[in-house]
mmCIF file of C-alpha atoms in Angstrom:
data_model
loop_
_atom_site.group_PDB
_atom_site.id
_atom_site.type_symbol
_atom_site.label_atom_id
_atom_site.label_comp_id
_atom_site.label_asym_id
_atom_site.label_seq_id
_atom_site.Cartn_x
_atom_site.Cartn_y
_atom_site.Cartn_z
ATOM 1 C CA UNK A 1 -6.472 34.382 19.250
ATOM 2 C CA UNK A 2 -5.431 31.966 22.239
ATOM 3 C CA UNK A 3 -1.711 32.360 22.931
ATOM 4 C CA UNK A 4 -1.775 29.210 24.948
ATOM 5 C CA UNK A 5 0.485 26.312 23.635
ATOM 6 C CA UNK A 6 -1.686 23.156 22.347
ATOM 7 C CA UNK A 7 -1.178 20.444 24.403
ATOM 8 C CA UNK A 8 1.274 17.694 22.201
ATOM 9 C CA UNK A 9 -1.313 14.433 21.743
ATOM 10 C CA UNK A 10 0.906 11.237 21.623
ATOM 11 C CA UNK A 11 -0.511 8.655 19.287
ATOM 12 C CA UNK A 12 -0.001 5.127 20.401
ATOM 13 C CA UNK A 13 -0.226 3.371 16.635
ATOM 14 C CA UNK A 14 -0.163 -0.182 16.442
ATOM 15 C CA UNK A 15 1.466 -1.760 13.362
ATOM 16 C CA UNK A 16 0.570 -5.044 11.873
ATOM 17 C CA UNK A 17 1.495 -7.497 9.411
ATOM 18 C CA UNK A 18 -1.046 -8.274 6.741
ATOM 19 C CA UNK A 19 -1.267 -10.416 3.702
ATOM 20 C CA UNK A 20 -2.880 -8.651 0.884
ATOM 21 C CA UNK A 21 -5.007 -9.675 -2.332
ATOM 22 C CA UNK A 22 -6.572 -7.671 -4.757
ATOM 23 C CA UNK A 23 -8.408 -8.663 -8.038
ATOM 24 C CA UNK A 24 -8.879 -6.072 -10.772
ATOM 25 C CA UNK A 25 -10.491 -6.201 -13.911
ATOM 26 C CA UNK A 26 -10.566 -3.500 -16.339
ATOM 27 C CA UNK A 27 -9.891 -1.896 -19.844
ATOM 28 C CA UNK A 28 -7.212 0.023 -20.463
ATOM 29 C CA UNK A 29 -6.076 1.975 -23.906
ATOM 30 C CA UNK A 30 -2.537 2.405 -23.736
ATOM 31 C CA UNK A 31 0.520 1.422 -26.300
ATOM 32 C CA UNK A 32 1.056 -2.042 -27.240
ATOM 33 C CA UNK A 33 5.013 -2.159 -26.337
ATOM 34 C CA UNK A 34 4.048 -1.241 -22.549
ATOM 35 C CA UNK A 35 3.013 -4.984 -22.502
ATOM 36 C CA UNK A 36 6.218 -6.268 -23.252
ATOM 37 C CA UNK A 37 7.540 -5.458 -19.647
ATOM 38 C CA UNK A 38 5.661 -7.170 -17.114
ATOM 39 C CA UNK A 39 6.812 -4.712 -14.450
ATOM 40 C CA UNK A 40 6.716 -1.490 -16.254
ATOM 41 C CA UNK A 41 3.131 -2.814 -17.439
ATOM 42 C CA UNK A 42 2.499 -2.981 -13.345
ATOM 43 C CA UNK A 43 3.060 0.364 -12.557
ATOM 44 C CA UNK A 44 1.591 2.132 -15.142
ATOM 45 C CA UNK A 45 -1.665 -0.020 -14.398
ATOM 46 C CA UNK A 46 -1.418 1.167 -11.078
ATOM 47 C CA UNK A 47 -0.548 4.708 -11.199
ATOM 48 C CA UNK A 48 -3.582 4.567 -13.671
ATOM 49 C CA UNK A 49 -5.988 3.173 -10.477
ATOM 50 C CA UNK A 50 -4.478 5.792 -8.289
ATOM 51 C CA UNK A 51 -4.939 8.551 -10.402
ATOM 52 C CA UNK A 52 -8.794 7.898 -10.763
ATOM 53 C CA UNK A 53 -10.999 7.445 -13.916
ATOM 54 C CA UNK A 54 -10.513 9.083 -17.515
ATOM 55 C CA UNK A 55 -11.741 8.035 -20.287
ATOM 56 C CA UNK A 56 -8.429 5.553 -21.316
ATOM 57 C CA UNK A 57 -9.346 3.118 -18.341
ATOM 58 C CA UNK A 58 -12.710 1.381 -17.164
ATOM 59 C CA UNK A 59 -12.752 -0.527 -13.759
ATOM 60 C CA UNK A 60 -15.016 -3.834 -14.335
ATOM 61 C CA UNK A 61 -14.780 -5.327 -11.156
ATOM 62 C CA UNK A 62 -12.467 -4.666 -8.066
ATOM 63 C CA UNK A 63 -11.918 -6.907 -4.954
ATOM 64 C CA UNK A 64 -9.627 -6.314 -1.796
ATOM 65 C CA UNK A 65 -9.068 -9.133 0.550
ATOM 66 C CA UNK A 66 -6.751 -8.404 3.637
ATOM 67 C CA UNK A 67 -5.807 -10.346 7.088
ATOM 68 C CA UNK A 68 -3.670 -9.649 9.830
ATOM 69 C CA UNK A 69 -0.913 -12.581 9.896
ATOM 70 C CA UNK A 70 1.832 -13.541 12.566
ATOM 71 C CA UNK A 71 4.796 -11.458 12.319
ATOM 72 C CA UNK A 72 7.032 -14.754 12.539
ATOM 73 C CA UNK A 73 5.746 -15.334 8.798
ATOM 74 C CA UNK A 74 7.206 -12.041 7.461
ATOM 75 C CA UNK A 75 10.610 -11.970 6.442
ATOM 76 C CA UNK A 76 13.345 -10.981 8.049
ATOM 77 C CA UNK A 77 13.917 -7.717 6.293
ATOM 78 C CA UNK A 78 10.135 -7.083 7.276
ATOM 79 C CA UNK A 79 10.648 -8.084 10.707
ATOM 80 C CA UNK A 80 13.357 -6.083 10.816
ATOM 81 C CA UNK A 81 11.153 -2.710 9.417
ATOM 82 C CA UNK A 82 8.818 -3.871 11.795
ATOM 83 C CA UNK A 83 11.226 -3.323 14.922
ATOM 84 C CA UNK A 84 12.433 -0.253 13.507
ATOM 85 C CA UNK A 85 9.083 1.535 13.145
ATOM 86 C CA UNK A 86 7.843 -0.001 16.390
ATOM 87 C CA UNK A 87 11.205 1.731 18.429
ATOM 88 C CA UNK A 88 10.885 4.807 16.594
ATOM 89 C CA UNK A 89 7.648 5.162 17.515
ATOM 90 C CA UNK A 90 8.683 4.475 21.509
ATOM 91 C CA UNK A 91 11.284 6.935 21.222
ATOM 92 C CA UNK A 92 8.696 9.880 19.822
ATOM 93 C CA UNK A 93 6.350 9.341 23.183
#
């Protein structure tokens, strides 16, 4: 075993704004009431995606469309994350 000390690697990441689309079509079994809740019914359909196929969900068709866009059209509060991450990343180097 080396006792030498690895060398610390400083990754320079580059952060981005991007506009995001996705189109999903499946079936899903689940309980009617979930569908009530427009928000609740989000989540579970995505924790659902995330969590990979079983037999209560079948993916029919799945598209992902993302582009880089000007940070001057994010919001403030995103500009604002932006700055933060970008400065906390300078002070790690």
């Amino acid at each position: 075993m080396n006792s030498k000390a690895l060398p610390r690697q400083i990754n320079s990441v580059e952060v981005g704004v991007y506009e995001c689309e996705i189109h999903l079509k499946f079936r899903l079994i689940e309980e009617k009431s979930l569908f009530a809740d427009r928000d609740q019914l989000l989540q579970v359909l995505l924790e659902a995606l995330v969590d990979g196929s079983d037999d209560f969900i079948e993916t029919l068709q799945a598209a992902v469309k993302a582009h880089e866009i000007t940070e001057l059209k994010a919001s403030p509060q995103m500009r604002r994350q932006l700055m933060r991450l970008r400065n906390s990343t300078e002070n790690c180097q």
